[in-house]
Structure formats: structure tokens, C-alpha cells
């Protein structure tokens, strides 16, 4: 009932007990085991996630193409990663597995809105991507981004609750009578938009 790790290094099989019968604990210990025995062919050791994050944050801070509000939103996504997957910060990028990303994403999807989920997943993908790019720049071998396998959540459209025809006319008249001098213009605009099918912001 105890989990074991098994890896082949330079043609030699290394097998060791992970000293636990709990699957989640075994996965964490497996990461340390792989770090201990895996030696990159290039000799350049991939950085940890937190190191890649530092590079990502510097680039984010100095990217003049990004609005301040978008920059802050990205920081919120980083904070969400920290809260939902704190273990990843001390993991080497090549030790982050697609399966672990999918498990994290499944839990995250159940906790936050779809749009926030998509942006948080995208942030994780970008951080790892920045780290891989920097690793290659330093002479390391490239490897796949494990977050690339994460899909997007479907964003449901808002369920609009529109008044019935017999409710619409009294609503317009109420705006016209009780909204002061500008009420007549507002009521006319409401009727125009409703009857023509146009919406505010429409280009037609």
C-alpha cells in the first residue's frame, strides 16, 4: 500500500519508497525525487516557478502597452494562483506536470467565475512560458509548457429579463412624467432603442 518512485538515469533504474500511502502526498514527494535525480542534458537547471514569476512581473511592470487596470487585474490572477496552488511556487518548471495543472484547474474552475478562471489559467501559462523562454536564452533545452493543455471555460451570456409589452408602456410613461425636464427625452430614447432594435454603443 506504500507508493514508490522509479526513474531511469544514465541507463540505471533508481527505485525508492516515498514512505506514504496517500496519493496526494506521494505526488508531492515524487516531485522532490525527480528533482534529485533528473539532470538536464544541457547542464542548465530550469528555474523555479517563483523565479519565472519575478521575470514575468518585471516585464509586466515595464510593458507600456498594458493599461494600469489590466496590470492590476493580472496581479489579482497571480494572487489567485498563490492562494489556490502555493506548492507550485517552489517547483522547478520542468517538474510541473500537465496532470497537476489539470487537477488545479478543475478545483479553481469550481471556485471562481469563468472569465476570472480563464485569465488566471492564462496567467499561469504566461509565467511558465516566460520561464521556459529565459531557460532557453541561458542555453537550456526547451520543453513543453504543461499549462498549454488547459482549456478555457465557457462563458455564459447574461440572462436578460426584459419587460413584457404591457409592462413596457407604463414604464416609459413613468419615466416621461416623473423624471423632470429631461424625462421626455429619456423616454423618447428608450422607445427609439426598443422599437428600432438598436442598443447603446451600436455602430449601426
PDB file of C-alpha atoms in Angstrom:
ATOM      1  CA  UNK A   1       0.000   0.000   0.000  1.00  0.00           C
ATOM      2  CA  UNK A   2       3.025   2.326   0.013  1.00  0.00           C
ATOM      3  CA  UNK A   3       3.863   4.335  -3.106  1.00  0.00           C
ATOM      4  CA  UNK A   4       7.269   4.034  -4.789  1.00  0.00           C
ATOM      5  CA  UNK A   5       9.112   6.236  -7.250  1.00  0.00           C
ATOM      6  CA  UNK A   6      11.038   4.737 -10.154  1.00  0.00           C
ATOM      7  CA  UNK A   7      13.298   6.599 -12.572  1.00  0.00           C
ATOM      8  CA  UNK A   8      15.932   5.655 -15.116  1.00  0.00           C
ATOM      9  CA  UNK A   9      19.136   7.742 -15.052  1.00  0.00           C
ATOM     10  CA  UNK A  10      22.009   7.002 -17.439  1.00  0.00           C
ATOM     11  CA  UNK A  11      20.646   3.517 -18.010  1.00  0.00           C
ATOM     12  CA  UNK A  12      20.359   2.768 -14.304  1.00  0.00           C
ATOM     13  CA  UNK A  13      16.990   2.155 -12.629  1.00  0.00           C
ATOM     14  CA  UNK A  14      16.586   4.003  -9.323  1.00  0.00           C
ATOM     15  CA  UNK A  15      13.683   2.927  -7.135  1.00  0.00           C
ATOM     16  CA  UNK A  16      12.815   4.339  -3.739  1.00  0.00           C
ATOM     17  CA  UNK A  17       9.898   4.309  -1.322  1.00  0.00           C
ATOM     18  CA  UNK A  18       8.001   7.557  -0.974  1.00  0.00           C
ATOM     19  CA  UNK A  19       7.075   6.448   2.542  1.00  0.00           C
ATOM     20  CA  UNK A  20       3.378   7.227   2.233  1.00  0.00           C
ATOM     21  CA  UNK A  21       0.172   5.515   1.190  1.00  0.00           C
ATOM     22  CA  UNK A  22      -1.616   8.814   0.493  1.00  0.00           C
ATOM     23  CA  UNK A  23      -1.767   9.632  -3.232  1.00  0.00           C
ATOM     24  CA  UNK A  24      -1.623  13.438  -2.886  1.00  0.00           C
ATOM     25  CA  UNK A  25       1.356  13.257  -0.539  1.00  0.00           C
ATOM     26  CA  UNK A  26       3.101  10.771  -2.834  1.00  0.00           C
ATOM     27  CA  UNK A  27       2.779  13.180  -5.778  1.00  0.00           C
ATOM     28  CA  UNK A  28       4.474  15.945  -3.824  1.00  0.00           C
ATOM     29  CA  UNK A  29       7.295  13.649  -2.737  1.00  0.00           C
ATOM     30  CA  UNK A  30       7.655  12.402  -6.304  1.00  0.00           C
ATOM     31  CA  UNK A  31       8.479  15.944  -7.442  1.00  0.00           C
ATOM     32  CA  UNK A  32      11.368  16.113  -4.952  1.00  0.00           C
ATOM     33  CA  UNK A  33      12.546  12.670  -6.052  1.00  0.00           C
ATOM     34  CA  UNK A  34      12.608  13.715  -9.704  1.00  0.00           C
ATOM     35  CA  UNK A  35      14.435  16.947  -8.871  1.00  0.00           C
ATOM     36  CA  UNK A  36      17.084  14.955  -7.034  1.00  0.00           C
ATOM     37  CA  UNK A  37      17.781  12.523  -9.873  1.00  0.00           C
ATOM     38  CA  UNK A  38      16.967  14.432 -13.043  1.00  0.00           C
ATOM     39  CA  UNK A  39      19.991  16.146 -14.587  1.00  0.00           C
ATOM     40  CA  UNK A  40      19.230  18.283 -17.673  1.00  0.00           C
ATOM     41  CA  UNK A  41      21.276  17.297 -20.729  1.00  0.00           C
ATOM     42  CA  UNK A  42      22.261  20.904 -21.324  1.00  0.00           C
ATOM     43  CA  UNK A  43      23.651  21.265 -17.811  1.00  0.00           C
ATOM     44  CA  UNK A  44      21.426  24.330 -17.259  1.00  0.00           C
ATOM     45  CA  UNK A  45      18.934  23.678 -14.484  1.00  0.00           C
ATOM     46  CA  UNK A  46      15.426  25.077 -15.163  1.00  0.00           C
ATOM     47  CA  UNK A  47      14.371  27.788 -12.746  1.00  0.00           C
ATOM     48  CA  UNK A  48      11.624  27.530 -10.177  1.00  0.00           C
ATOM     49  CA  UNK A  49       8.161  28.928 -10.782  1.00  0.00           C
ATOM     50  CA  UNK A  50       8.738  31.814  -8.363  1.00  0.00           C
ATOM     51  CA  UNK A  51      11.841  32.845 -10.330  1.00  0.00           C
ATOM     52  CA  UNK A  52       9.851  32.833 -13.555  1.00  0.00           C
ATOM     53  CA  UNK A  53       7.205  34.900 -11.783  1.00  0.00           C
ATOM     54  CA  UNK A  54       9.793  37.542 -10.864  1.00  0.00           C
ATOM     55  CA  UNK A  55      10.745  37.885 -14.529  1.00  0.00           C
ATOM     56  CA  UNK A  56       7.079  37.999 -15.555  1.00  0.00           C
ATOM     57  CA  UNK A  57       6.305  40.725 -13.006  1.00  0.00           C
ATOM     58  CA  UNK A  58       9.241  42.849 -14.168  1.00  0.00           C
ATOM     59  CA  UNK A  59       8.094  42.582 -17.774  1.00  0.00           C
ATOM     60  CA  UNK A  60       4.524  43.336 -16.719  1.00  0.00           C
ATOM     61  CA  UNK A  61       5.615  46.447 -14.822  1.00  0.00           C
ATOM     62  CA  UNK A  62       7.599  47.857 -17.747  1.00  0.00           C
ATOM     63  CA  UNK A  63       5.194  46.994 -20.559  1.00  0.00           C
ATOM     64  CA  UNK A  64       3.799  50.364 -21.619  1.00  0.00           C
ATOM     65  CA  UNK A  65       1.228  48.709 -23.896  1.00  0.00           C
ATOM     66  CA  UNK A  66      -0.733  47.424 -20.895  1.00  0.00           C
ATOM     67  CA  UNK A  67      -3.227  49.651 -19.101  1.00  0.00           C
ATOM     68  CA  UNK A  68      -2.852  50.136 -15.349  1.00  0.00           C
ATOM     69  CA  UNK A  69      -6.198  48.414 -14.750  1.00  0.00           C
ATOM     70  CA  UNK A  70      -5.127  45.388 -16.834  1.00  0.00           C
ATOM     71  CA  UNK A  71      -1.837  45.233 -14.948  1.00  0.00           C
ATOM     72  CA  UNK A  72      -3.683  45.208 -11.622  1.00  0.00           C
ATOM     73  CA  UNK A  73      -6.080  42.526 -12.846  1.00  0.00           C
ATOM     74  CA  UNK A  74      -3.109  40.344 -13.787  1.00  0.00           C
ATOM     75  CA  UNK A  75      -1.764  40.774 -10.240  1.00  0.00           C
ATOM     76  CA  UNK A  76      -5.093  39.547  -8.900  1.00  0.00           C
ATOM     77  CA  UNK A  77      -4.716  36.457 -11.076  1.00  0.00           C
ATOM     78  CA  UNK A  78      -1.236  35.885  -9.643  1.00  0.00           C
ATOM     79  CA  UNK A  79      -2.653  36.189  -6.140  1.00  0.00           C
ATOM     80  CA  UNK A  80      -5.336  33.620  -7.018  1.00  0.00           C
ATOM     81  CA  UNK A  81      -2.623  31.188  -8.164  1.00  0.00           C
ATOM     82  CA  UNK A  82      -0.788  31.759  -4.889  1.00  0.00           C
ATOM     83  CA  UNK A  83      -3.914  31.046  -2.845  1.00  0.00           C
ATOM     84  CA  UNK A  84      -5.074  28.027  -4.834  1.00  0.00           C
ATOM     85  CA  UNK A  85      -1.711  26.373  -5.620  1.00  0.00           C
ATOM     86  CA  UNK A  86       1.008  27.597  -3.221  1.00  0.00           C
ATOM     87  CA  UNK A  87       3.136  24.469  -3.787  1.00  0.00           C
ATOM     88  CA  UNK A  88       3.851  25.403  -7.401  1.00  0.00           C
ATOM     89  CA  UNK A  89       5.995  28.388  -6.394  1.00  0.00           C
ATOM     90  CA  UNK A  90       8.831  26.150  -5.191  1.00  0.00           C
ATOM     91  CA  UNK A  91       8.586  23.695  -8.086  1.00  0.00           C
ATOM     92  CA  UNK A  92      11.080  23.667 -10.925  1.00  0.00           C
ATOM     93  CA  UNK A  93       9.378  24.413 -14.224  1.00  0.00           C
ATOM     94  CA  UNK A  94      10.312  21.055 -15.732  1.00  0.00           C
ATOM     95  CA  UNK A  95       8.819  19.292 -12.705  1.00  0.00           C
ATOM     96  CA  UNK A  96       5.356  20.816 -13.199  1.00  0.00           C
ATOM     97  CA  UNK A  97       3.226  18.165 -14.861  1.00  0.00           C
ATOM     98  CA  UNK A  98       0.215  18.693 -17.101  1.00  0.00           C
ATOM     99  CA  UNK A  99      -1.811  16.342 -14.880  1.00  0.00           C
ATOM    100  CA  UNK A 100      -1.092  18.524 -11.835  1.00  0.00           C
ATOM    101  CA  UNK A 101      -2.123  21.614 -13.799  1.00  0.00           C
ATOM    102  CA  UNK A 102      -5.395  19.959 -14.767  1.00  0.00           C
ATOM    103  CA  UNK A 103      -6.159  18.965 -11.167  1.00  0.00           C
ATOM    104  CA  UNK A 104      -5.505  22.521 -10.007  1.00  0.00           C
ATOM    105  CA  UNK A 105      -7.593  23.978 -12.827  1.00  0.00           C
ATOM    106  CA  UNK A 106     -10.547  21.699 -12.072  1.00  0.00           C
ATOM    107  CA  UNK A 107     -10.677  22.900  -8.466  1.00  0.00           C
ATOM    108  CA  UNK A 108     -10.184  26.519  -9.496  1.00  0.00           C
ATOM    109  CA  UNK A 109     -12.986  26.361 -12.037  1.00  0.00           C
ATOM    110  CA  UNK A 110     -15.426  25.326  -9.323  1.00  0.00           C
ATOM    111  CA  UNK A 111     -14.485  28.282  -7.111  1.00  0.00           C
ATOM    112  CA  UNK A 112     -14.417  31.343  -9.369  1.00  0.00           C
ATOM    113  CA  UNK A 113     -16.261  32.882 -12.307  1.00  0.00           C
ATOM    114  CA  UNK A 114     -15.453  31.641 -15.811  1.00  0.00           C
ATOM    115  CA  UNK A 115     -13.859  34.884 -17.017  1.00  0.00           C
ATOM    116  CA  UNK A 116     -11.638  35.088 -13.917  1.00  0.00           C
ATOM    117  CA  UNK A 117     -10.760  31.413 -14.324  1.00  0.00           C
ATOM    118  CA  UNK A 118      -9.714  31.880 -17.956  1.00  0.00           C
ATOM    119  CA  UNK A 119      -7.487  34.818 -17.097  1.00  0.00           C
ATOM    120  CA  UNK A 120      -5.904  33.048 -14.134  1.00  0.00           C
ATOM    121  CA  UNK A 121      -5.111  29.984 -16.240  1.00  0.00           C
ATOM    122  CA  UNK A 122      -3.707  32.253 -18.951  1.00  0.00           C
ATOM    123  CA  UNK A 123      -1.528  33.954 -16.332  1.00  0.00           C
ATOM    124  CA  UNK A 124      -0.116  30.616 -15.185  1.00  0.00           C
ATOM    125  CA  UNK A 125       0.596  29.708 -18.808  1.00  0.00           C
ATOM    126  CA  UNK A 126       2.356  33.037 -19.439  1.00  0.00           C
ATOM    127  CA  UNK A 127       4.517  32.771 -16.305  1.00  0.00           C
ATOM    128  CA  UNK A 128       5.707  29.279 -17.219  1.00  0.00           C
ATOM    129  CA  UNK A 129       6.218  30.396 -20.814  1.00  0.00           C
ATOM    130  CA  UNK A 130       8.402  33.308 -19.716  1.00  0.00           C
ATOM    131  CA  UNK A 131      10.449  30.921 -17.579  1.00  0.00           C
ATOM    132  CA  UNK A 132      10.934  28.455 -20.431  1.00  0.00           C
ATOM    133  CA  UNK A 133      11.990  31.274 -22.762  1.00  0.00           C
ATOM    134  CA  UNK A 134      14.539  32.533 -20.228  1.00  0.00           C
ATOM    135  CA  UNK A 135      15.804  28.993 -19.659  1.00  0.00           C
ATOM    136  CA  UNK A 136      16.454  28.597 -23.373  1.00  0.00           C
ATOM    137  CA  UNK A 137      18.123  32.005 -23.511  1.00  0.00           C
ATOM    138  CA  UNK A 138      20.554  30.760 -20.888  1.00  0.00           C
ATOM    139  CA  UNK A 139      21.405  27.751 -23.032  1.00  0.00           C
ATOM    140  CA  UNK A 140      18.953  25.234 -21.616  1.00  0.00           C
ATOM    141  CA  UNK A 141      16.947  22.747 -23.626  1.00  0.00           C
ATOM    142  CA  UNK A 142      13.368  23.618 -24.444  1.00  0.00           C
ATOM    143  CA  UNK A 143      10.422  21.693 -23.047  1.00  0.00           C
ATOM    144  CA  UNK A 144       6.660  21.853 -23.378  1.00  0.00           C
ATOM    145  CA  UNK A 145       4.599  24.236 -21.302  1.00  0.00           C
ATOM    146  CA  UNK A 146       2.390  21.977 -19.122  1.00  0.00           C
ATOM    147  CA  UNK A 147      -0.276  24.673 -18.883  1.00  0.00           C
ATOM    148  CA  UNK A 148      -0.819  24.575 -22.646  1.00  0.00           C
ATOM    149  CA  UNK A 149      -3.144  21.600 -22.161  1.00  0.00           C
ATOM    150  CA  UNK A 150      -5.577  23.596 -20.044  1.00  0.00           C
ATOM    151  CA  UNK A 151      -8.759  24.570 -21.845  1.00  0.00           C
ATOM    152  CA  UNK A 152     -10.920  27.643 -21.452  1.00  0.00           C
ATOM    153  CA  UNK A 153     -14.160  27.730 -19.513  1.00  0.00           C
ATOM    154  CA  UNK A 154     -17.319  28.518 -21.437  1.00  0.00           C
ATOM    155  CA  UNK A 155     -18.619  31.976 -20.583  1.00  0.00           C
ATOM    156  CA  UNK A 156     -22.382  32.038 -20.411  1.00  0.00           C
ATOM    157  CA  UNK A 157     -24.201  35.061 -21.754  1.00  0.00           C
ATOM    158  CA  UNK A 158     -26.199  37.175 -19.348  1.00  0.00           C
ATOM    159  CA  UNK A 159     -29.816  36.164 -18.979  1.00  0.00           C
ATOM    160  CA  UNK A 160     -31.662  39.378 -19.827  1.00  0.00           C
ATOM    161  CA  UNK A 161     -35.008  39.950 -18.181  1.00  0.00           C
ATOM    162  CA  UNK A 162     -36.969  42.250 -20.477  1.00  0.00           C
ATOM    163  CA  UNK A 163     -40.381  43.727 -19.645  1.00  0.00           C
ATOM    164  CA  UNK A 164     -43.478  42.426 -21.368  1.00  0.00           C
ATOM    165  CA  UNK A 165     -45.257  44.814 -23.808  1.00  0.00           C
ATOM    166  CA  UNK A 166     -47.972  45.622 -21.253  1.00  0.00           C
ATOM    167  CA  UNK A 167     -45.243  46.452 -18.720  1.00  0.00           C
ATOM    168  CA  UNK A 168     -43.090  48.460 -21.121  1.00  0.00           C
ATOM    169  CA  UNK A 169     -45.594  51.227 -21.902  1.00  0.00           C
ATOM    170  CA  UNK A 170     -46.292  52.155 -18.225  1.00  0.00           C
ATOM    171  CA  UNK A 171     -42.524  52.115 -17.578  1.00  0.00           C
ATOM    172  CA  UNK A 172     -41.879  54.635 -20.374  1.00  0.00           C
ATOM    173  CA  UNK A 173     -44.752  56.844 -19.262  1.00  0.00           C
ATOM    174  CA  UNK A 174     -43.443  56.806 -15.710  1.00  0.00           C
ATOM    175  CA  UNK A 175     -40.031  57.999 -16.932  1.00  0.00           C
ATOM    176  CA  UNK A 176     -41.696  60.713 -19.014  1.00  0.00           C
ATOM    177  CA  UNK A 177     -43.840  62.050 -16.137  1.00  0.00           C
ATOM    178  CA  UNK A 178     -41.593  61.781 -13.117  1.00  0.00           C
ATOM    179  CA  UNK A 179     -38.052  62.403 -14.303  1.00  0.00           C
ATOM    180  CA  UNK A 180     -38.072  66.179 -14.677  1.00  0.00           C
ATOM    181  CA  UNK A 181     -37.401  68.119 -17.872  1.00  0.00           C
ATOM    182  CA  UNK A 182     -35.045  65.524 -19.291  1.00  0.00           C
ATOM    183  CA  UNK A 183     -37.583  62.755 -18.700  1.00  0.00           C
ATOM    184  CA  UNK A 184     -39.304  63.284 -22.040  1.00  0.00           C
ATOM    185  CA  UNK A 185     -36.026  62.972 -23.947  1.00  0.00           C
ATOM    186  CA  UNK A 186     -35.070  59.868 -21.936  1.00  0.00           C
ATOM    187  CA  UNK A 187     -38.459  58.271 -22.618  1.00  0.00           C
ATOM    188  CA  UNK A 188     -38.180  59.042 -26.327  1.00  0.00           C
ATOM    189  CA  UNK A 189     -34.688  57.476 -26.381  1.00  0.00           C
ATOM    190  CA  UNK A 190     -35.946  54.346 -24.604  1.00  0.00           C
ATOM    191  CA  UNK A 191     -38.764  53.934 -27.113  1.00  0.00           C
ATOM    192  CA  UNK A 192     -36.428  54.567 -30.045  1.00  0.00           C
ATOM    193  CA  UNK A 193     -33.949  51.944 -28.898  1.00  0.00           C
ATOM    194  CA  UNK A 194     -36.659  49.419 -28.112  1.00  0.00           C
ATOM    195  CA  UNK A 195     -38.647  49.769 -31.325  1.00  0.00           C
ATOM    196  CA  UNK A 196     -35.664  50.040 -33.672  1.00  0.00           C
ATOM    197  CA  UNK A 197     -33.744  47.139 -32.106  1.00  0.00           C
ATOM    198  CA  UNK A 198     -30.640  49.277 -31.595  1.00  0.00           C
ATOM    199  CA  UNK A 199     -28.578  49.273 -28.399  1.00  0.00           C
ATOM    200  CA  UNK A 200     -26.340  51.903 -26.842  1.00  0.00           C
ATOM    201  CA  UNK A 201     -22.890  51.524 -28.339  1.00  0.00           C
ATOM    202  CA  UNK A 202     -24.190  50.037 -31.576  1.00  0.00           C
ATOM    203  CA  UNK A 203     -22.299  51.126 -34.699  1.00  0.00           C
ATOM    204  CA  UNK A 204     -25.365  50.918 -36.916  1.00  0.00           C
TER     205      UNK A 204
END
